[in-house]
């Protein structure tokens, strides 16, 4: 048995941020090469602290879904997963045994040599007859002075594609450092120019900054009077959203596994938690704001306040993904980075098979079954706030300066909106929903949303709209 975990950044503010990771997880699930594909996030749920607990097997490969190496892949993710590794990740990844699971952590997908094929595929989408006679390629990176590795990947890909002989010339240019993208008319000589942004997703840079800096008006722009003669620029979509990134992820995962063919076993604690949950669901139960009702081998989940409403009045979905998409936002359309906030929208029902029920629950209340079962069986360890605060780095280091009064003030506002009970602050939770108390869900450790809010409190910026170090 083997689990594949995709780690994304996620967002406390933007509900679309996790979209690319969702899509790759779905693509990889459909390939059926892993027994499960699980997602985890820095700023959404399941968090990096929770995600390993949610995996079904004892053989886990973790892929950071980032386009380049940097602070998150080298510092934040290994630290939060508890890998005991900091700094550059070696080529073969980092392997550790954690809580009885073999966990392999790889380099981010963006640095895999297979990304050169993705760049070529993107280039061919906009210019199918590209040729070594008259076509130049610009591999366009963001560029940053903070981590030299993030630029290295652009140069490596440019080098690889130069050697491939598909183009007359290949250039590596950057948005934020030299050689800058605005210099392209001087450095590129070929009459046809394909620009492929080496970015993880479509966004402000790909939609606005790059076209502006290059003078592009659309997918194809003609420049009749450039220094090297007339040129036509073909602007491709970013590499990170190409479907073949799924192949790169699989290569990366297999390389990290090396010669190990065997896979792991079913994680016993995980299996026990879900067996206990299924036994509960078969009788009908409530978890948080959700009501679960068995129906002839299937399970219906709906908001508990919609109990008794005719099914025809509700939007019905029949997949865990459908359930995820209906419950990602509250009724006002706002993103729900913390799924246990009491903002579960009403007006829907999900009808799921027993096989799909765990993934459905995972979408609705990530890690809640595993953590509640662990609490029920006295194996959930709480992490007190000072320990969480001490672990923070980068822009979050300042939460270490928060006074107990400030932490409490944030709790009163943030945690009071949440179903969970703060074990990390010493609160007691004698029973969980496993014992029939629907809203009894443990919170063993402050979530990243809470940490971000404490940071804003310490900075004196709480309550302002654009917060949380996004
Ligand atoms: S820290 Fe507060 S808001 Fe975050 S999950 Fe725990 S109880 Fe909920």
XYZ file of N, CA and C and ligand atoms in Angstrom, residues 45 50 338-341 371 385 410-411 413-424 427 441-451, ligand 1:
110
model
N -6.500 23.325 5.171
C -6.549 22.044 5.881
C -6.736 20.881 4.909
N -1.011 18.123 10.195
C -2.022 17.065 10.303
C -1.900 16.006 9.217
N -10.587 27.507 7.440
C -10.736 26.617 8.596
C -12.110 25.956 8.467
N -12.112 24.657 8.192
C -13.373 23.984 7.873
C -14.287 23.832 9.080
N -13.713 23.942 10.276
C -14.560 23.797 11.463
C -15.119 25.136 11.941
N -14.893 26.220 11.190
C -15.642 27.444 11.489
C -17.116 27.110 11.313
N -8.027 12.887 14.271
C -7.648 13.557 15.528
C -8.663 13.271 16.639
N 0.681 26.606 23.099
C 0.969 27.771 22.257
C 2.454 28.169 22.264
N -7.130 37.115 20.636
C -7.333 36.539 19.290
C -8.216 35.293 19.397
N -7.971 34.478 20.416
C -8.791 33.268 20.611
C -10.263 33.631 20.758
N -11.882 35.954 19.567
C -12.534 36.328 18.322
C -12.494 35.209 17.280
N -11.340 34.556 17.153
C -11.177 33.559 16.076
C -11.727 32.195 16.510
N -11.261 31.692 17.634
C -11.634 30.331 18.037
C -13.096 30.241 18.471
N -13.666 31.373 18.848
C -15.081 31.329 19.237
C -15.960 31.047 18.015
N -15.416 31.242 16.801
C -16.181 30.952 15.579
C -16.004 29.499 15.143
N -15.176 28.765 15.900
C -14.762 27.432 15.462
C -15.386 26.369 16.370
N -15.706 25.219 15.785
C -16.282 24.128 16.568
C -15.276 23.483 17.516
N -14.012 23.629 17.213
C -13.009 22.859 17.961
C -12.766 23.403 19.368
N -12.327 22.515 20.234
C -11.967 22.870 21.613
C -10.443 22.938 21.713
N -9.946 24.057 22.247
C -8.496 24.321 22.234
C -7.744 23.517 23.302
N -7.375 22.321 22.953
C -6.548 21.538 23.890
C -5.212 22.235 24.102
N -4.739 22.924 23.062
C -3.428 23.590 23.144
C -3.410 24.724 24.166
N -7.780 23.733 27.446
C -9.211 23.432 27.595
C -9.416 21.924 27.626
N -14.951 18.424 19.070
C -13.828 18.129 18.170
C -12.576 18.770 18.773
N -11.526 18.001 18.929
C -10.335 18.573 19.578
C -9.484 19.425 18.641
N -8.852 20.439 19.209
C -7.855 21.218 18.471
C -6.538 21.050 19.220
N -5.671 20.168 18.767
C -4.451 19.891 19.534
C -3.371 20.959 19.375
N -3.512 21.789 18.345
C -2.437 22.750 18.082
C -3.004 23.943 17.325
N -2.554 25.146 17.650
C -3.075 26.345 16.977
C -2.882 26.222 15.467
N -3.930 26.550 14.714
C -3.856 26.429 13.253
C -3.123 27.643 12.666
N -2.772 27.549 11.383
C -1.994 28.650 10.783
C -2.841 29.918 10.641
N -4.156 29.748 10.549
C -5.023 30.931 10.491
C -4.897 31.704 11.800
N -4.927 30.959 12.895
C -4.799 31.584 14.210
C -3.424 32.248 14.340
N -2.384 31.544 13.906
C -1.017 32.097 14.018
C -0.933 33.413 13.229
S -6.734 27.407 16.615
Fe -8.819 28.111 17.001
S -9.626 28.566 14.971
Fe -7.807 27.322 14.655
S -8.617 25.234 14.519
Fe -8.042 25.598 16.655
S -9.899 26.282 17.679
Fe -10.231 26.460 15.478
